[in-house]
Coordinates of C-alpha atoms and ligand atoms in Angstrom, one line a residue:
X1 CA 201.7 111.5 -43.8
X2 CA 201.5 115.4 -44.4
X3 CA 198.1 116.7 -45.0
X4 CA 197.5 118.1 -48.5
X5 CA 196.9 121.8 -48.2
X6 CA 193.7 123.5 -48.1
X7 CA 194.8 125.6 -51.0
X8 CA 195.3 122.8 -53.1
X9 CA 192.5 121.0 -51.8
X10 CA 190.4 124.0 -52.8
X11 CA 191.7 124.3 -56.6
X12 CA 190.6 121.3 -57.3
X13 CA 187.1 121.5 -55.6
X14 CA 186.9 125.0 -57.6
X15 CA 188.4 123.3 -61.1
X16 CA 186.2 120.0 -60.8
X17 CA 182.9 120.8 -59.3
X18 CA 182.7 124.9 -60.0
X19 CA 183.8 128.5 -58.5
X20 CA 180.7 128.7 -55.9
X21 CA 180.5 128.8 -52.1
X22 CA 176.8 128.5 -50.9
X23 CA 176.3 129.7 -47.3
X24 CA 174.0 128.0 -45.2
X25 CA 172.5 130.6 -43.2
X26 CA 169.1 129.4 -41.5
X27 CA 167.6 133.2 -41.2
X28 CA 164.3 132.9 -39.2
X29 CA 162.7 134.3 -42.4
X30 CA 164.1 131.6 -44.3
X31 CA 162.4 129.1 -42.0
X32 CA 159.2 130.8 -42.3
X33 CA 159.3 130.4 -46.4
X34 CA 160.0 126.9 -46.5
X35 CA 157.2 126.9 -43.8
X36 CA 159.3 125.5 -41.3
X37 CA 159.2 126.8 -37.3
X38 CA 161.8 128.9 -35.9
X39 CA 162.7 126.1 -33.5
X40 CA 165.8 123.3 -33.4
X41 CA 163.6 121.0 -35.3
X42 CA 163.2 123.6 -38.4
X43 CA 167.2 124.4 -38.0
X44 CA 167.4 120.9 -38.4
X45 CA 165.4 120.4 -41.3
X46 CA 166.6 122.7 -43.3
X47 CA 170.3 122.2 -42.4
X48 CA 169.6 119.0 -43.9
X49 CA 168.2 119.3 -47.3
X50 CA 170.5 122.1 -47.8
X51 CA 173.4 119.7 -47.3
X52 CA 171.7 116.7 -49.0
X53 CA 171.0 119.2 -51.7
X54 CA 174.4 120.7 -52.8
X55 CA 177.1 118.5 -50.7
X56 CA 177.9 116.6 -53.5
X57 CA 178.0 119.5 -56.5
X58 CA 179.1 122.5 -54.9
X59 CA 183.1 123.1 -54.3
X60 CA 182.4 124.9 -50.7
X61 CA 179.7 125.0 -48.5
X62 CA 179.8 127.6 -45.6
X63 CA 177.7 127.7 -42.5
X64 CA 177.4 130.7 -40.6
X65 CA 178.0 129.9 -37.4
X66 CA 175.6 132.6 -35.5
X67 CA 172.5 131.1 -37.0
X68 CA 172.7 127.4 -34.8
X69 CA 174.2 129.4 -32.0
X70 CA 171.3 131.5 -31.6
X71 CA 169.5 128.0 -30.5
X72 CA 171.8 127.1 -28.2
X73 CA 174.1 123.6 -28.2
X74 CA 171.3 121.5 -29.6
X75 CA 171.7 124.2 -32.5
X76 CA 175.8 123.4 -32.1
X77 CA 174.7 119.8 -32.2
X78 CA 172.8 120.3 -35.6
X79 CA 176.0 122.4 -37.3
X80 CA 178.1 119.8 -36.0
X81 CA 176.0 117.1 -38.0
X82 CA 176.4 119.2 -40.8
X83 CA 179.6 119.8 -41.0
X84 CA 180.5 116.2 -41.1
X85 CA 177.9 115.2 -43.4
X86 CA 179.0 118.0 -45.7
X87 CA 182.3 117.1 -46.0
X88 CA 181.4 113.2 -46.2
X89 CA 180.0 114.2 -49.4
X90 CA 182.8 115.5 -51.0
X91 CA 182.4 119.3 -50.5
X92 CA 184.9 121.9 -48.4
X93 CA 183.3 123.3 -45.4
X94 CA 184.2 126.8 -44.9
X95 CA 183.1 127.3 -41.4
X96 CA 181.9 131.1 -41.1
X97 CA 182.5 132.3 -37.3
X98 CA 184.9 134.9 -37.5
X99 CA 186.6 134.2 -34.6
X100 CA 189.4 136.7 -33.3
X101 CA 190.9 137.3 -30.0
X102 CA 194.2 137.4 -28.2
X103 CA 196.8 134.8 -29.2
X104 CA 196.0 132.8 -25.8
X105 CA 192.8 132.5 -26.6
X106 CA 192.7 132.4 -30.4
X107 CA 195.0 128.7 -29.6
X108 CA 191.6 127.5 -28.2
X109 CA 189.4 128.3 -31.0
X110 CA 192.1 126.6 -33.2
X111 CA 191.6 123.6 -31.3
X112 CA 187.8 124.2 -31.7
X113 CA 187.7 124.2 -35.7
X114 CA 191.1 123.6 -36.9
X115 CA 192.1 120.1 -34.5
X116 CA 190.8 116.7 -37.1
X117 CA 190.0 115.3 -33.5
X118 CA 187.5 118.4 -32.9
X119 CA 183.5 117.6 -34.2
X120 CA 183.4 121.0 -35.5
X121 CA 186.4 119.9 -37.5
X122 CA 186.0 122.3 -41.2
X123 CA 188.3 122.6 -43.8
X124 CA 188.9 126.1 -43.2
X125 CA 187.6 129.0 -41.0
X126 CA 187.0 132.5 -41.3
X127 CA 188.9 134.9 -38.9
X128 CA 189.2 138.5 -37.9
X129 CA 193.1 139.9 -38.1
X130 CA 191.7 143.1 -36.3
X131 CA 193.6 142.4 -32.7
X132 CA 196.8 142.1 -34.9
X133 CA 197.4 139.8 -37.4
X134 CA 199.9 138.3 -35.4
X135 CA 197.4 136.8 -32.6
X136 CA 196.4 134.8 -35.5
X137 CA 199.6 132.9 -35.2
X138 CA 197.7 129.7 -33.3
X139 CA 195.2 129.1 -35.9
X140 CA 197.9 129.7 -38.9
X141 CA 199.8 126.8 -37.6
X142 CA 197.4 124.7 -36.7
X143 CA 195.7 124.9 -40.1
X144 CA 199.1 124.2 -42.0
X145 CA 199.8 121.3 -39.6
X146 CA 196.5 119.5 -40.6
X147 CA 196.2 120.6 -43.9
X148 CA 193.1 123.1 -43.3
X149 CA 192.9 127.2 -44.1
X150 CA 191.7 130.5 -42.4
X151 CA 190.4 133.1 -44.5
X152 CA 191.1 136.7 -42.8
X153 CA 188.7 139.1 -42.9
X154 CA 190.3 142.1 -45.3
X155 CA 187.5 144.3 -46.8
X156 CA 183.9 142.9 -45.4
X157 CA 180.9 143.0 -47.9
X158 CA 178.8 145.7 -45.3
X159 CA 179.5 149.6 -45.9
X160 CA 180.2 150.1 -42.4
X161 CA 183.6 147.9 -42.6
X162 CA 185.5 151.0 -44.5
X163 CA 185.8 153.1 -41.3
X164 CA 188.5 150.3 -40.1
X165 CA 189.8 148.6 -43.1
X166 CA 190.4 151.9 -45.4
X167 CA 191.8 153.8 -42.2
X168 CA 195.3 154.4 -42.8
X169 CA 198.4 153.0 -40.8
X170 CA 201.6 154.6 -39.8
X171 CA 203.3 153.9 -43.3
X172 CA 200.7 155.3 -45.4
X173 CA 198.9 151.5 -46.1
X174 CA 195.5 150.6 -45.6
X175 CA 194.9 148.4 -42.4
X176 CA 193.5 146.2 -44.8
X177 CA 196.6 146.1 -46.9
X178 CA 198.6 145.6 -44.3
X179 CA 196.3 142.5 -43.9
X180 CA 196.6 141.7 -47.3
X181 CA 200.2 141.7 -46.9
X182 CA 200.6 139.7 -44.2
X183 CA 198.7 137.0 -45.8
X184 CA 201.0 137.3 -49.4
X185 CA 203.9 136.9 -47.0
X186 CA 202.0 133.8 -45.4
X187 CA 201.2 131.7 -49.2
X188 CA 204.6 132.8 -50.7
X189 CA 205.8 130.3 -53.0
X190 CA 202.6 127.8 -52.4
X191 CA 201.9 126.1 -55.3
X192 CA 199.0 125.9 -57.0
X193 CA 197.3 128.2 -54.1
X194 CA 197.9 129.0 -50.6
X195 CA 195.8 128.4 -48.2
X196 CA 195.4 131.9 -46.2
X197 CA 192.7 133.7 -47.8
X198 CA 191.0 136.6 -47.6
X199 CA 187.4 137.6 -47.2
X200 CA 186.8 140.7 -50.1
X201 CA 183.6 141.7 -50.2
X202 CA 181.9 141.6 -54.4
X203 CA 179.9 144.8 -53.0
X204 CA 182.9 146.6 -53.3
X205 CA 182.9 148.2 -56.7
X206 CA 186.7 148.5 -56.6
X207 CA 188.7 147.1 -54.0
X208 CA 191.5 149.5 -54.1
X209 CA 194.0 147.7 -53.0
X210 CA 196.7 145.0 -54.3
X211 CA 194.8 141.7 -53.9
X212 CA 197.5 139.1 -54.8
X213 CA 198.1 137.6 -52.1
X214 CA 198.8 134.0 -54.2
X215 CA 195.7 132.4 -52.0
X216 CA 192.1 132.3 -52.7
X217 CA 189.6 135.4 -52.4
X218 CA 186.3 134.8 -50.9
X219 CA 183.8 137.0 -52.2
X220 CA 180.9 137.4 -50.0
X221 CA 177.9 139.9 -51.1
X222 CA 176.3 138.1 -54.3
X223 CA 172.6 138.0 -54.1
X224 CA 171.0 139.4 -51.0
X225 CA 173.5 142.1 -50.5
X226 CA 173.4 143.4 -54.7
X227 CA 176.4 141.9 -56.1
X228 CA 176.1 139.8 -58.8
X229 CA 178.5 137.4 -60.7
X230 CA 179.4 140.2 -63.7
X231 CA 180.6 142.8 -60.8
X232 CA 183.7 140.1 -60.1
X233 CA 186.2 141.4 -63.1
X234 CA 185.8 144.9 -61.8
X235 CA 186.5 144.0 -58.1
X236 CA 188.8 141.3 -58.3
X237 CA 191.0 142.6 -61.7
X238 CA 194.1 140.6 -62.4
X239 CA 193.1 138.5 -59.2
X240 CA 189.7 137.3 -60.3
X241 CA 190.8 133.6 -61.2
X242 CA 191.2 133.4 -57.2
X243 CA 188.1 134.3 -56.4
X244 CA 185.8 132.0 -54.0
X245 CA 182.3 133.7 -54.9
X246 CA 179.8 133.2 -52.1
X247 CA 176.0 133.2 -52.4
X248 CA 174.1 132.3 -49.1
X249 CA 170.3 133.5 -49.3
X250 CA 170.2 133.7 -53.2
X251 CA 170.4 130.0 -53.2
X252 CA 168.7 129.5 -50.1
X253 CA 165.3 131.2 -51.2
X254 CA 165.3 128.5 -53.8
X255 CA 164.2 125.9 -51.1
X256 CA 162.9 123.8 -50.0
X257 CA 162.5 122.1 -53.3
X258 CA 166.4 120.1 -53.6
X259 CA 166.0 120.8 -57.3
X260 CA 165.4 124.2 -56.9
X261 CA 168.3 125.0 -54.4
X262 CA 170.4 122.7 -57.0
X263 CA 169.2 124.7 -60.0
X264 CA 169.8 127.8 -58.5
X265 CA 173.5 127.3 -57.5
X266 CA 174.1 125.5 -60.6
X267 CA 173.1 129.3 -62.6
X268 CA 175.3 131.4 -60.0
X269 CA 178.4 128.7 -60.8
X270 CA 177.5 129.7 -64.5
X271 CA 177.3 133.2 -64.1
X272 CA 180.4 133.1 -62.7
X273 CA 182.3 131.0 -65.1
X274 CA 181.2 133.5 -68.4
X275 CA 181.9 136.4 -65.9
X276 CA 185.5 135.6 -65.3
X277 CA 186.1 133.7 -68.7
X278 CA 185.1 136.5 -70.4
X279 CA 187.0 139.1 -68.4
Ligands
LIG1 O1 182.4 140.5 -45.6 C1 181.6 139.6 -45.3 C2 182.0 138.5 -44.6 C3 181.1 137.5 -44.4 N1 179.8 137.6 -44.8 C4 178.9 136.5 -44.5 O2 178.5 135.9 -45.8 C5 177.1 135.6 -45.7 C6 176.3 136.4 -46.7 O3 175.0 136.0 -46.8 P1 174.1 136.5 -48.0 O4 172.7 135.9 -47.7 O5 174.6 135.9 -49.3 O6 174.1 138.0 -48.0 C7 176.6 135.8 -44.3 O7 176.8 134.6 -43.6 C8 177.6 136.8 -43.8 O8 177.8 136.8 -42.4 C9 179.4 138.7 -45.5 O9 178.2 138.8 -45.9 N2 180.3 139.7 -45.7

């Protein structure tokens, strides 16, 4: 039977349980406030009251990767356990590695993330175009042959990501237009969403450049970084009913207490519904 599609997968996560992300992103400092050790048994913890927390309310939840690999596989082990606890729940894991490399290579971390037989199986994972979009080729196809999606980085959240994406290419476009085009040409004529996104940063202010790309946006930066839900009309215009916005440590702070990470997601999925509704 064909898989259905991330994209649609997503719409409906976004439609029925709200327009939020939360990133799980086990910062040492984090730890330390929900007085928890910097060691495997702390990632542990808190990987799972986060998960038992928000699994089974929040469209997406995204782990960042770097955080269990900094402890090594037993830190792997614990992301792994996540993963498929998250999605047992009900909720979209959006797996944040950023993985980019030569085609070759880029097959393997396919296999890694995208493969349903892999135990880092996620519904979707977040990738960098910036060796050519083209050597994304292996994980485009495997995530349309088992119904997952990649989201391409485009224009990252961090001021430092303008000196590459805004540089200019040989017909006058922005790299990360010409990103942004690949990926339209990828979702044409999916219905109701395809399932290449793109990661655009709410820090932005504007995002200059032509964002419909018929797929969703994810819009890291809300929280920690200074965005906030009303800053999504300006960034996102016409495109804003695509948008995937992503909180990580302005949930996160809200722990250990389950009600209070559950609370606090609950207000940024608000915010965001009177900031779009309204725009
Ligand atoms: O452009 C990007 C792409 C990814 N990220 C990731 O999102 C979270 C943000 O965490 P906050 O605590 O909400 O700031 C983190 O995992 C980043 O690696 C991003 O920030 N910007």
């Amino acid at each position: 039977m064909t898989p259905e599609p991330f994209g649609a997968r997503l719409r409906h996560a976004l439609d029925t349980r709200g327009p939020l992300c939360v990133g799980i992103d086990p910062h040492a400092s984090l730890l330390a406030s929900w007085g928890l050790d910097d060691d495997v048994a702390g990632l542990e913890r808190f990987t799972r009251t986060t998960v038992e927390a928000l699994a089974d309310r929040v469209a997406v939840l995204k782990p960042q990767s770097a955080f269990f690999e900094r402890f090594g596989s037993r830190g792997v082990a614990v992301l792994e356990k996540a993963v498929q606890e998250a999605r047992a729940a009900g909720a979209l894991v959006l797996m944040d590695a950023k993985r980019g490399d030569i085609g070759s290579t880029m097959g393997a971390y396919a296999a890694t993330y995208l493969d349903p037989d892999s135990p880092l199986f996620s519904d979707a994972l977040t990738v960098s175009p910036y060796l050519g979009f083209g050597s994304l080729r292996p994980a485009l196809d495997a995530a349309a042959a088992c119904g997952s999606g990649v989201f391409v980085l485009a224009l990252t959240s961090n001021p430092e990501g303008a000196e590459v994406q805004r540089a200019t290419a040989a017909d006058g476009r922005s790299l990360a237009q010409v990103m942004l085009d690949h990926m339209a040409a990828e979702n044409a004529g999916a219905t109701p969403l395809g399932s290449v996104g793109a990661v655009v940063g709410a820090t932005l202010g504007d995002a200059g450049a032509d964002l419909a790309i018929n797929g969703p946006l994810l819009a890291p930066g809300i929280g920690a970084q200074g965005a906030t839900p009303a800053d999504l009309p300006r960034v996102f215009g016409s495109a804003v009913g695509d948008v995937v916005p992503s909180v990580s440590r302005g949930v996160l702070r809200h722990g250990p207490d389950a009600a209070g990470l559950r609370e606090a997601a609950g207000r940024f999925a608000d915010e965001v519904r009177a900031a779009v509704s309204g725009s």
